[in-house]
Tab-separated table of N, CA and C in Angstrom:
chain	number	residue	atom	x	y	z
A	1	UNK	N	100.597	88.128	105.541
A	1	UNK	CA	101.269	89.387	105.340
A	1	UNK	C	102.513	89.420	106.223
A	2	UNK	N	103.553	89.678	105.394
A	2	UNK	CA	104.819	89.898	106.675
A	2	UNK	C	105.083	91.461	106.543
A	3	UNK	N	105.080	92.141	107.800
A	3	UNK	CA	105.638	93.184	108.077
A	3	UNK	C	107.176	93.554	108.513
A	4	UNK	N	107.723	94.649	108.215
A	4	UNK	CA	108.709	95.094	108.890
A	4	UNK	C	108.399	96.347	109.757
A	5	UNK	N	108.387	95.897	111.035
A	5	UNK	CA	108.036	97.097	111.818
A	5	UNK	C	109.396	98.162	112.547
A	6	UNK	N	109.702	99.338	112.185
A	6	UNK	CA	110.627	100.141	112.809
A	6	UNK	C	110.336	101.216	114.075
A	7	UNK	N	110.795	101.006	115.238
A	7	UNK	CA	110.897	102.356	115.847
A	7	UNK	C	112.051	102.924	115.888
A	8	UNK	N	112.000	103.886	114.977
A	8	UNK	CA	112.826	104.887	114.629
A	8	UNK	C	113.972	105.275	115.983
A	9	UNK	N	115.222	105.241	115.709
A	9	UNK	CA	116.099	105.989	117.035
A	9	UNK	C	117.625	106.204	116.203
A	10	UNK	N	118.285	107.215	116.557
A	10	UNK	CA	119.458	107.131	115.908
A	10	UNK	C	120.538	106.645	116.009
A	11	UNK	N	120.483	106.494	117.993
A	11	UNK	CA	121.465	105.911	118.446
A	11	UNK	C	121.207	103.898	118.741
A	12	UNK	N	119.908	103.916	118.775
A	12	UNK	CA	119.169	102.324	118.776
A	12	UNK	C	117.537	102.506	118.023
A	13	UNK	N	117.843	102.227	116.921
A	13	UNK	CA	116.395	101.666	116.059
A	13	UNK	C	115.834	100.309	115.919
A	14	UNK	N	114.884	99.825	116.578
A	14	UNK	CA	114.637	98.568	116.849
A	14	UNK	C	114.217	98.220	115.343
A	15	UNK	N	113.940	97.120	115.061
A	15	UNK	CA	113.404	96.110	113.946
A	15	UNK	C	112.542	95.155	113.976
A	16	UNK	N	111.634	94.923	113.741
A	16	UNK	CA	111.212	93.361	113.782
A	16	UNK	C	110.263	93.106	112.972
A	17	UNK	N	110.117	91.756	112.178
A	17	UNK	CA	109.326	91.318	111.445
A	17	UNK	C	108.429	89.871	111.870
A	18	UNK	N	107.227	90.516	111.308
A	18	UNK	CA	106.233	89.389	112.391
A	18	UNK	C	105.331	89.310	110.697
A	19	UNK	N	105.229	88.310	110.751
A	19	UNK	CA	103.713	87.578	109.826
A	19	UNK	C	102.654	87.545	110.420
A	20	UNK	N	101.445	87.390	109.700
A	20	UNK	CA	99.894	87.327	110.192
A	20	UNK	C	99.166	88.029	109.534
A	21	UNK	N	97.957	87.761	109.944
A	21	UNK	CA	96.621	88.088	109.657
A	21	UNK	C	95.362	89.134	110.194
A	22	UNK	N	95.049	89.668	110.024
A	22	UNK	CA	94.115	90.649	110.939
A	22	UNK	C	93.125	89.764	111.521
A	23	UNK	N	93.417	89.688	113.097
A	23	UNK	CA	92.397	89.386	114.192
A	23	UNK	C	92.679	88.118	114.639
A	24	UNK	N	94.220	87.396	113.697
A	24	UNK	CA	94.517	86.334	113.991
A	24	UNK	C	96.617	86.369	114.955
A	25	UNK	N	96.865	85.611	116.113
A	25	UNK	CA	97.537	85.627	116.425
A	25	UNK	C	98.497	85.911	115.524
A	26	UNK	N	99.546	86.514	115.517
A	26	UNK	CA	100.658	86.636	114.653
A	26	UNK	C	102.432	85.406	114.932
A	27	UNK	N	103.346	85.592	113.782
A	27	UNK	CA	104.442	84.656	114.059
A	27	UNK	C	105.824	85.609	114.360
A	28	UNK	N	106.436	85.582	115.375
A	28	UNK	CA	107.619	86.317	114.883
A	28	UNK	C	108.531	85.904	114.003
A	29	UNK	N	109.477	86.584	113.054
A	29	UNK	CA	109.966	86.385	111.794
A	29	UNK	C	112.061	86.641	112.803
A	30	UNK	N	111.746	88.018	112.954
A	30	UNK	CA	112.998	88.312	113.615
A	30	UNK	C	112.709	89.366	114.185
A	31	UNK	N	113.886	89.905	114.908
A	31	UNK	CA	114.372	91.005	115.328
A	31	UNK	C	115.675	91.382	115.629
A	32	UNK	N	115.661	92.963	115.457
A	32	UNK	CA	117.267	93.119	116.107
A	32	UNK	C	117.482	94.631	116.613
A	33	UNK	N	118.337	95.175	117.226
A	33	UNK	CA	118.437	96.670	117.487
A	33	UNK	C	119.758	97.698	116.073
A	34	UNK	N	119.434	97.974	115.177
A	34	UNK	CA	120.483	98.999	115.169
A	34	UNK	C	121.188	99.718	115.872
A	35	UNK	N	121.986	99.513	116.026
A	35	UNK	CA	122.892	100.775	116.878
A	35	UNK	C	123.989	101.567	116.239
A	36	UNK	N	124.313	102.899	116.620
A	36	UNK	CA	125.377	103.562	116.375
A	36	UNK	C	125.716	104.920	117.129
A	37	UNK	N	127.132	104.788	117.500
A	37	UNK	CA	127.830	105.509	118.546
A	37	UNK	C	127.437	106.910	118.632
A	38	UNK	N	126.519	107.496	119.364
A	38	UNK	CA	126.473	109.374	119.250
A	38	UNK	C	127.675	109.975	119.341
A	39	UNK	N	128.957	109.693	119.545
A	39	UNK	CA	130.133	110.445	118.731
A	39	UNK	C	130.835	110.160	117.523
A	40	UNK	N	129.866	109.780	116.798
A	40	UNK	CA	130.029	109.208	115.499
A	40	UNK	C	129.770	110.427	114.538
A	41	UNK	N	129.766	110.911	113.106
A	41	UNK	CA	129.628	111.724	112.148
A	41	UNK	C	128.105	111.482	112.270
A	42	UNK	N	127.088	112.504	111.691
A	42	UNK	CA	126.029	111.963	111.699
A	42	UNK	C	125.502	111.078	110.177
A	43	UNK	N	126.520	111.856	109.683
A	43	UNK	CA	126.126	111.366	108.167
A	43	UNK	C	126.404	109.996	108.041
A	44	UNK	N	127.729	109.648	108.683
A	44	UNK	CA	127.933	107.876	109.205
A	44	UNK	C	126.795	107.107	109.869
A	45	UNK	N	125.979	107.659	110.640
A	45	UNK	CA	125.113	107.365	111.405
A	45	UNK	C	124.306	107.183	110.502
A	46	UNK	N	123.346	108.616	109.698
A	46	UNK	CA	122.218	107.736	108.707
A	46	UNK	C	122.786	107.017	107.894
A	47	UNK	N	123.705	106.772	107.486
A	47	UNK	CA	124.261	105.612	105.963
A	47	UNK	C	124.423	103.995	106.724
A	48	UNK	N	124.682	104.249	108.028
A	48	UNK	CA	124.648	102.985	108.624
A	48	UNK	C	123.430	102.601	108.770
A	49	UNK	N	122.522	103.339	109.359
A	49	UNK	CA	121.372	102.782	109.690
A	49	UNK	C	120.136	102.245	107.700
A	50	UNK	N	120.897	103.182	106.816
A	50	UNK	CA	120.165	103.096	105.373
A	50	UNK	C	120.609	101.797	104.948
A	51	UNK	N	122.115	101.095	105.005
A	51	UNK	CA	121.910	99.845	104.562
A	51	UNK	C	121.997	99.008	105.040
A	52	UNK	N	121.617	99.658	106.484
A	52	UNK	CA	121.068	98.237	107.120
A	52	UNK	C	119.735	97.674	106.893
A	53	UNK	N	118.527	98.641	106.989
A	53	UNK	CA	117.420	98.668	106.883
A	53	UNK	C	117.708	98.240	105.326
A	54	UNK	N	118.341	98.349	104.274
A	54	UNK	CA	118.086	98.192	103.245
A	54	UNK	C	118.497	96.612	102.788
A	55	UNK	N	119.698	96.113	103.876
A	55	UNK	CA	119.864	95.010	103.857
A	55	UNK	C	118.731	93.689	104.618
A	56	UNK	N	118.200	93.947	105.764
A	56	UNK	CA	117.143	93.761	106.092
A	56	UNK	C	115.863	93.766	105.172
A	57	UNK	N	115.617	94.538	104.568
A	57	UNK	CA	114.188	94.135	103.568
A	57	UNK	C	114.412	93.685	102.516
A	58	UNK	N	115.845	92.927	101.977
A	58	UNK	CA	116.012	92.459	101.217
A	58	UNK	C	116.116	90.955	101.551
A	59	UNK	N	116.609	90.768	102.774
A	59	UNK	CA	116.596	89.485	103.333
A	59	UNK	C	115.213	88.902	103.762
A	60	UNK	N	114.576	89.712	104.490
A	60	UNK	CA	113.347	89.247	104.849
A	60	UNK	C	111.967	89.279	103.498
A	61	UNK	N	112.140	90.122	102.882
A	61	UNK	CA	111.145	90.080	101.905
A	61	UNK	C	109.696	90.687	102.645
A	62	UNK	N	109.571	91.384	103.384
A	62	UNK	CA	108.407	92.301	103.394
A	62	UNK	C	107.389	92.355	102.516
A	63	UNK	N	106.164	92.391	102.620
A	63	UNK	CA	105.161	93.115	102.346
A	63	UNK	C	104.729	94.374	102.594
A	64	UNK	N	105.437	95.477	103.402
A	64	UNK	CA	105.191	96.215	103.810
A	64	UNK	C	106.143	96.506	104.906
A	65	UNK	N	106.034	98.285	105.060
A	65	UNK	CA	106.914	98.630	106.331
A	65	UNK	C	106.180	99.533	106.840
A	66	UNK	N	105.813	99.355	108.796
A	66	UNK	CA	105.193	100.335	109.421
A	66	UNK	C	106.257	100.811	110.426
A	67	UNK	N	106.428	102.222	110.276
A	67	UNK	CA	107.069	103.027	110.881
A	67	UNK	C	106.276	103.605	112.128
A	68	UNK	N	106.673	103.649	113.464
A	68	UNK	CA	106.355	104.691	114.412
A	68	UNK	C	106.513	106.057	113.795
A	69	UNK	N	105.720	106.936	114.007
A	69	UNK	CA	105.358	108.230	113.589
A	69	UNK	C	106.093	109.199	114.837
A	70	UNK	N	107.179	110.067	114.188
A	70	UNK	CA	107.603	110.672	114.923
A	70	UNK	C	106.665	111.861	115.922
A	71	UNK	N	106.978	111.859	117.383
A	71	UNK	CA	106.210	112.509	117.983
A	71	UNK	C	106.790	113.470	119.038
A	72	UNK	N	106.149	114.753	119.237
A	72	UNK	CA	106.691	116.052	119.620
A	72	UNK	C	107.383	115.852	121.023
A	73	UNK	N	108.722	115.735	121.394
A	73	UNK	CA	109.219	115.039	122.663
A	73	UNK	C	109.633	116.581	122.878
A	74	UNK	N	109.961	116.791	124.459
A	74	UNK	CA	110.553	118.354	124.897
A	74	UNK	C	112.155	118.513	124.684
A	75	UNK	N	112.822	117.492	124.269
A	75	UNK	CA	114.276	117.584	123.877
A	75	UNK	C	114.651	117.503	122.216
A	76	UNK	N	114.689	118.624	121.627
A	76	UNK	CA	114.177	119.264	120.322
A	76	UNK	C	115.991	118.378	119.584
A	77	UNK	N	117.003	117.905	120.617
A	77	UNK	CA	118.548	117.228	119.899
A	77	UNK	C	117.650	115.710	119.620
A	78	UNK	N	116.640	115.269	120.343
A	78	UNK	CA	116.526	113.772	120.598
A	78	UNK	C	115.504	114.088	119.614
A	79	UNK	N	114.371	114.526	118.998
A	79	UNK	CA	113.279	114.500	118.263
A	79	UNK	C	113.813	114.455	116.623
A	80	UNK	N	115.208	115.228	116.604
A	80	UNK	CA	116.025	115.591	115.152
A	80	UNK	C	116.041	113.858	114.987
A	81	UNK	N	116.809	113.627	115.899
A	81	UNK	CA	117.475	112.182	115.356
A	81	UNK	C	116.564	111.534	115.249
A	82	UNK	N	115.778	111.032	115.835
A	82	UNK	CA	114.629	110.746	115.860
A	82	UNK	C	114.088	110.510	114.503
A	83	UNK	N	113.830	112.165	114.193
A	83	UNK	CA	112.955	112.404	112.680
A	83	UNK	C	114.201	112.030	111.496
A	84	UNK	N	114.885	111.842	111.573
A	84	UNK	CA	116.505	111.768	110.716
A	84	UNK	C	116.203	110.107	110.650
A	85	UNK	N	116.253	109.363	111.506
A	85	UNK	CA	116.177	108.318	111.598
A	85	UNK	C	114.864	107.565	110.456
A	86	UNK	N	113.510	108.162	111.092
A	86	UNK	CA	112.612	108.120	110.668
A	86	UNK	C	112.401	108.382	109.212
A	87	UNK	N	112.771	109.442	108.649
A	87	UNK	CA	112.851	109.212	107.258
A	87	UNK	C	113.865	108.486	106.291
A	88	UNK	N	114.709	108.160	107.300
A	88	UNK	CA	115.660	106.901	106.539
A	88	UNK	C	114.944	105.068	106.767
A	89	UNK	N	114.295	105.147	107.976
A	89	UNK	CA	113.390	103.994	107.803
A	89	UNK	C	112.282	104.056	106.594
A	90	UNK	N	111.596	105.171	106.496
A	90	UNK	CA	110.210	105.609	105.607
A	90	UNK	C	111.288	105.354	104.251
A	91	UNK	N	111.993	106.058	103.870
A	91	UNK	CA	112.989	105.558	102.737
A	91	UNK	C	113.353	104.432	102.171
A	92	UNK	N	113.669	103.501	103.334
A	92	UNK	CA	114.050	101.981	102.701
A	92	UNK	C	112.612	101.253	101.850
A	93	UNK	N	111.398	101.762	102.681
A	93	UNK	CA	110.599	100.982	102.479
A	93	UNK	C	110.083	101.512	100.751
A	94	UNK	N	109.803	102.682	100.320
A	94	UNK	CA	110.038	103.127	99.656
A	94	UNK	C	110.959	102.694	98.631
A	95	UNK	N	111.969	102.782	98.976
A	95	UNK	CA	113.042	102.315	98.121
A	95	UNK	C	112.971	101.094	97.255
A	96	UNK	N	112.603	99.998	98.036
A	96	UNK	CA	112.409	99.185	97.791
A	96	UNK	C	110.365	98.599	97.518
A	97	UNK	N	110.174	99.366	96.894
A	97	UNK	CA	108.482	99.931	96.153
A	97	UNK	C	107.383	99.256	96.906
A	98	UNK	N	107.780	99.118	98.211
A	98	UNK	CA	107.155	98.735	99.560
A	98	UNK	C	105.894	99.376	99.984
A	99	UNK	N	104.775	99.331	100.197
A	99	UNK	CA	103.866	100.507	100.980
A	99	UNK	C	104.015	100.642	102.469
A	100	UNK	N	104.405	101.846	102.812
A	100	UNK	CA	104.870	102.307	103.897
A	100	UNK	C	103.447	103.160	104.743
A	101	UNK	N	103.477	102.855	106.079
A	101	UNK	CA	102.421	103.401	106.751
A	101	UNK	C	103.265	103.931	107.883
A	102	UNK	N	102.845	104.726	108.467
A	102	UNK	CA	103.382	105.395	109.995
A	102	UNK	C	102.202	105.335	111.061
A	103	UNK	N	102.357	104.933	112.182
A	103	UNK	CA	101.301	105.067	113.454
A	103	UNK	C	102.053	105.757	114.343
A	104	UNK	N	100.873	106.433	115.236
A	104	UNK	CA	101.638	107.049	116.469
A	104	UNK	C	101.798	106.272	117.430
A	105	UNK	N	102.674	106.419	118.680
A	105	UNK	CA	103.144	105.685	119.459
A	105	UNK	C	101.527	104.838	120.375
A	106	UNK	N	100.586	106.087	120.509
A	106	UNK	CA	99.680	105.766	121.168
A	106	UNK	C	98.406	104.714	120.528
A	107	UNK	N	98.617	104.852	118.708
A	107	UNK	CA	98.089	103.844	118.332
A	107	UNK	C	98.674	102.827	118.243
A	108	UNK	N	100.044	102.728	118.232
A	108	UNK	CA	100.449	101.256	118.418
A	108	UNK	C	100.132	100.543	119.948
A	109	UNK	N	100.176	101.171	120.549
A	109	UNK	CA	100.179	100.584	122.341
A	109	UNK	C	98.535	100.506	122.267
A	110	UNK	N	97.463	101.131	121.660
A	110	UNK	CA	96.066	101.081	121.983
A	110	UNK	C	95.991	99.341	120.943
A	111	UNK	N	96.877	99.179	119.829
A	111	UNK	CA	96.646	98.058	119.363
A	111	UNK	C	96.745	97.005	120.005
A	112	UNK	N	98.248	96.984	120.719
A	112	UNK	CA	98.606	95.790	121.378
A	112	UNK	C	98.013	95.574	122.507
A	113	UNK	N	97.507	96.551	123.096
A	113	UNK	CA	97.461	96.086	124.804
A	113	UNK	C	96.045	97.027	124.934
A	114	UNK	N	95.800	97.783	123.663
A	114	UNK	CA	94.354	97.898	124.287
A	114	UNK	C	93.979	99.060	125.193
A	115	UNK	N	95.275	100.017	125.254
A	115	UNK	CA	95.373	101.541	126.356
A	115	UNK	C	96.371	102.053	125.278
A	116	UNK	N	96.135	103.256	125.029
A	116	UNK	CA	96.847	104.275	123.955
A	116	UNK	C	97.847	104.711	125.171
A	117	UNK	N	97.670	104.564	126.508
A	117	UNK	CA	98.865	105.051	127.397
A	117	UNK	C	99.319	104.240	128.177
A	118	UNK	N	99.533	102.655	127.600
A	118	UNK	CA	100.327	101.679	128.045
A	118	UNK	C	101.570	101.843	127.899
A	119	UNK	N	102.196	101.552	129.273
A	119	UNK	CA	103.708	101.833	129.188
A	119	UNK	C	104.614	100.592	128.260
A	120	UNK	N	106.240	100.771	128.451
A	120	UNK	CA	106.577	99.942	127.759
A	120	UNK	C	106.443	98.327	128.650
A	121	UNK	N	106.665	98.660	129.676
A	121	UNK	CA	106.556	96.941	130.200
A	121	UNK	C	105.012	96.252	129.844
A	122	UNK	N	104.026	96.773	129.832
A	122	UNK	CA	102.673	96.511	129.012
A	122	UNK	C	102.834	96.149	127.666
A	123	UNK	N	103.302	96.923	126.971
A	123	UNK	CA	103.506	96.705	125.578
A	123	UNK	C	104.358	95.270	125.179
A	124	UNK	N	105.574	95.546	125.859
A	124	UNK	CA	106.225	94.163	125.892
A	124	UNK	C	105.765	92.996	126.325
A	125	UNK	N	104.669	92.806	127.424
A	125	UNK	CA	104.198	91.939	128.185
A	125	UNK	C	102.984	91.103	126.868
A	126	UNK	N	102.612	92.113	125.896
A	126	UNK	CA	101.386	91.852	125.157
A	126	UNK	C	102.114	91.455	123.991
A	127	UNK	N	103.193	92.053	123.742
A	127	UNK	CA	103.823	91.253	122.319
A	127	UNK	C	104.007	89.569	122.740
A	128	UNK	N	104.682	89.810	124.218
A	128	UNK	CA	105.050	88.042	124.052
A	128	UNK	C	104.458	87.437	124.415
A	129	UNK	N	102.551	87.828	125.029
A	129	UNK	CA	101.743	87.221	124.765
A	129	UNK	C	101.114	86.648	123.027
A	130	UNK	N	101.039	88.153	122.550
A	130	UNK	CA	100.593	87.863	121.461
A	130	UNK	C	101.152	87.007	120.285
A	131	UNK	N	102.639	86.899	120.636
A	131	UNK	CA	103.326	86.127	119.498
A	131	UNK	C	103.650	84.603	120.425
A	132	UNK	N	103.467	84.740	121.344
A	132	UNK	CA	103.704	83.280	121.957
A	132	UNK	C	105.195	82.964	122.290
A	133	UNK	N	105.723	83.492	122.828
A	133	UNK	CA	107.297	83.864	122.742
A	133	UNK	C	107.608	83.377	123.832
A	134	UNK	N	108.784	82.566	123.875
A	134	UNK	CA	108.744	81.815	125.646
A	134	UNK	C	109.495	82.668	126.032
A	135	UNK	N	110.011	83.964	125.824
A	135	UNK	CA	110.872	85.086	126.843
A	135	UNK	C	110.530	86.917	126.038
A	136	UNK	N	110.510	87.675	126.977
A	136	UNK	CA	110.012	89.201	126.439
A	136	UNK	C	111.418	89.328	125.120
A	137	UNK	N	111.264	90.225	124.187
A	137	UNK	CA	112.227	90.440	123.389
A	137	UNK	C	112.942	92.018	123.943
A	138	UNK	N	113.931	91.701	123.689
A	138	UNK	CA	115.112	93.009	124.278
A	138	UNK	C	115.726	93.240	123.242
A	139	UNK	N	116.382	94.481	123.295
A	139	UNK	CA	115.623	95.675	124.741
A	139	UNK	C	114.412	96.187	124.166
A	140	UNK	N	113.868	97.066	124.607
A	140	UNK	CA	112.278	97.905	124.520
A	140	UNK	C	112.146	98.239	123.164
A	141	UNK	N	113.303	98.908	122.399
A	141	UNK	CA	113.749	99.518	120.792
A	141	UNK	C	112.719	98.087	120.305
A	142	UNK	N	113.448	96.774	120.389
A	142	UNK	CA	113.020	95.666	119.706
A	142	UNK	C	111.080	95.306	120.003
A	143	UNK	N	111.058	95.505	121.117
A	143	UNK	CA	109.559	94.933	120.957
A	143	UNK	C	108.909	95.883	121.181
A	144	UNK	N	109.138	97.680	120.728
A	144	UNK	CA	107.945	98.666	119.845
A	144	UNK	C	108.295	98.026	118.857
A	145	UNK	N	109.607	97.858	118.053
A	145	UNK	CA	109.124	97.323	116.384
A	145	UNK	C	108.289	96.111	115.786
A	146	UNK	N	108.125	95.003	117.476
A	146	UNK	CA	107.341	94.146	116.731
A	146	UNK	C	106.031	94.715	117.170
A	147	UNK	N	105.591	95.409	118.070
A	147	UNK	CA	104.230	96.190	118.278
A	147	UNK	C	103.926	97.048	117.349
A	148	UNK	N	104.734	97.706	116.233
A	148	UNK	CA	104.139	98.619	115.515
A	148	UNK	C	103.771	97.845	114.096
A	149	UNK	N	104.514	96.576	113.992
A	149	UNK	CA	104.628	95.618	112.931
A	149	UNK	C	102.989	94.511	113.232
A	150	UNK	N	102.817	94.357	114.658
A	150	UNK	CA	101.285	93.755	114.727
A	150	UNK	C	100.334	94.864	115.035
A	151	UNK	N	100.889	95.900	115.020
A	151	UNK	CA	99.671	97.333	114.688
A	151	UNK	C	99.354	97.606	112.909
A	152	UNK	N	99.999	96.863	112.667
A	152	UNK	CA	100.378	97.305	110.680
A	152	UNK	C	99.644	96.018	110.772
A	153	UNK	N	99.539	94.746	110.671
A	153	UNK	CA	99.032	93.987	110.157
A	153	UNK	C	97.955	93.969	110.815
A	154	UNK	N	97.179	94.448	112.096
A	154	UNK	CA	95.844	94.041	112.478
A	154	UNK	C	95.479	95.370	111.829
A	155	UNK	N	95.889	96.688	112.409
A	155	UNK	CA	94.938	97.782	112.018
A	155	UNK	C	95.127	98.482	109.823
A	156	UNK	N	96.285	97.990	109.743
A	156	UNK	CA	96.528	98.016	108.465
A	156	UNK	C	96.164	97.503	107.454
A	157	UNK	N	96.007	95.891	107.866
A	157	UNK	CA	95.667	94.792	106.786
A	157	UNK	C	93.687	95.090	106.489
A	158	UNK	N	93.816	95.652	107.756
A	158	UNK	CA	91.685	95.760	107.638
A	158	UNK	C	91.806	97.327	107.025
A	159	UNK	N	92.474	97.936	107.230
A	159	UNK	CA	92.210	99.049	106.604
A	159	UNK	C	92.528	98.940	105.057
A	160	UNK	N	93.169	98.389	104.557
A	160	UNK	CA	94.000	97.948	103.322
A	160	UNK	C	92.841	97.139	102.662
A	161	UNK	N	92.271	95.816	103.028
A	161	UNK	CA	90.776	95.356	102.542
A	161	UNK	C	89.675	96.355	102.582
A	162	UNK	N	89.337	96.705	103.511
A	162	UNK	CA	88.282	98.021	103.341
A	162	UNK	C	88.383	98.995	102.264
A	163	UNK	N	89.833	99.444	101.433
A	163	UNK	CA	90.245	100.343	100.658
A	163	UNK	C	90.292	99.612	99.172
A	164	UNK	N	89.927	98.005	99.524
A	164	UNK	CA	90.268	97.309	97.971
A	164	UNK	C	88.321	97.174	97.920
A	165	UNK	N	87.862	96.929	98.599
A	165	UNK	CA	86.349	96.587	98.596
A	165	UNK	C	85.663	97.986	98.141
A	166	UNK	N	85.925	98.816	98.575
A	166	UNK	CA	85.549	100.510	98.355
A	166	UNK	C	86.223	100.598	96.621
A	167	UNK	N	87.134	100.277	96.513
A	167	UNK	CA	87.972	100.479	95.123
A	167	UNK	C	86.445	99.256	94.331
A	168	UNK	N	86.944	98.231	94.378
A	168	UNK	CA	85.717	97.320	93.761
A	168	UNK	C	84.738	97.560	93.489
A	169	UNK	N	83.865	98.423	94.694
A	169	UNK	CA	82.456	98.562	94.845
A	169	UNK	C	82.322	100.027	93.383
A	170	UNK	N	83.316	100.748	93.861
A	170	UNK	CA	83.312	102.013	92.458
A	170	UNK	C	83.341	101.557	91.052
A	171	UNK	N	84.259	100.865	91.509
A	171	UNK	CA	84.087	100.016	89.663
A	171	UNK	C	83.374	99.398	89.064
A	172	UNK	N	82.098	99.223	89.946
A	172	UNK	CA	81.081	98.526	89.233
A	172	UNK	C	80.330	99.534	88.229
């Protein structure tokens, strides 16, 4: 299964695509940060970030896109973009007749590292364990997207078989 994993940001939206298997080490595919200037138009801002992401899942060829799930932060300017962002990631995948999942921040970090309140140097420390990476991936934007991308294929891919076996078992 190859994933495209996004954490959503307006001014830096990380990316990354990792292959694998549920319960089996995963491969990294790529990564990269979106960026775009906060004195920019905003409408420039989502159209940049739409074909990029749209150019990206056309190059990589996905099986799927897991989005970080936007979550209630106390700076109500940073949560907009945020959620702005977020439904232009949820969009591409979509767009392109992808099945799209969202996790919260705390289930992606309980995936990788095993604490729903692992910070980011934890999180990062467990991606480039888990992918075998001879250096951490930068900046932080980049390796939540490959943590939410090996949260989609371990906790996704078993949830996704469990939902075809349940489908099977009815049809008998």
């Amino acid at each position: 299964m190859r994933v495209l994993g996004i954490d959503p940001g307006l001014t830096r939206c990380g990316v990354g695509v990792v292959e694998g298997v549920p319960g089996r080490l995963g491969k990294l595919v790529a990564y990269q940060v979106v960026r775009s200037e906060p004195d920019e138009d905003i409408a420039h801002r989502l159209l940049h970030l739409d074909r990029t992401l749209a150019e990206l899942v056309e190059q990589y060829q996905p099986d799927s896109v897991a989005v970080e799930r936007v979550f209630s932060q106390h700076n109500a300017r940073t949560v907009m973009g945020t959620a702005q962002a977020s439904g232009v990631a949820i969009l591409a995948g979509a767009r392109a007749g992808l099945p799209v999942q969202t996790y919260t921040p705390s289930e992606v970090k309980a995936a990788v590292t095993g604490s729903g309140t692992a910070d980011k140097v934890q999180v990062t420390a467990m991606v480039t364990r888990l992918l075998r990476l001879a250096a951490p991936p930068k900046p932080a934007d980049a390796a939540d997207a490959i943590a939410i991308a090996i949260c989609h294929i371990w906790r996704g891919g078993t949830r996704a078989k469990i939902e075809a076996a349940a489908a099977r078992r009815s049809n008998r």
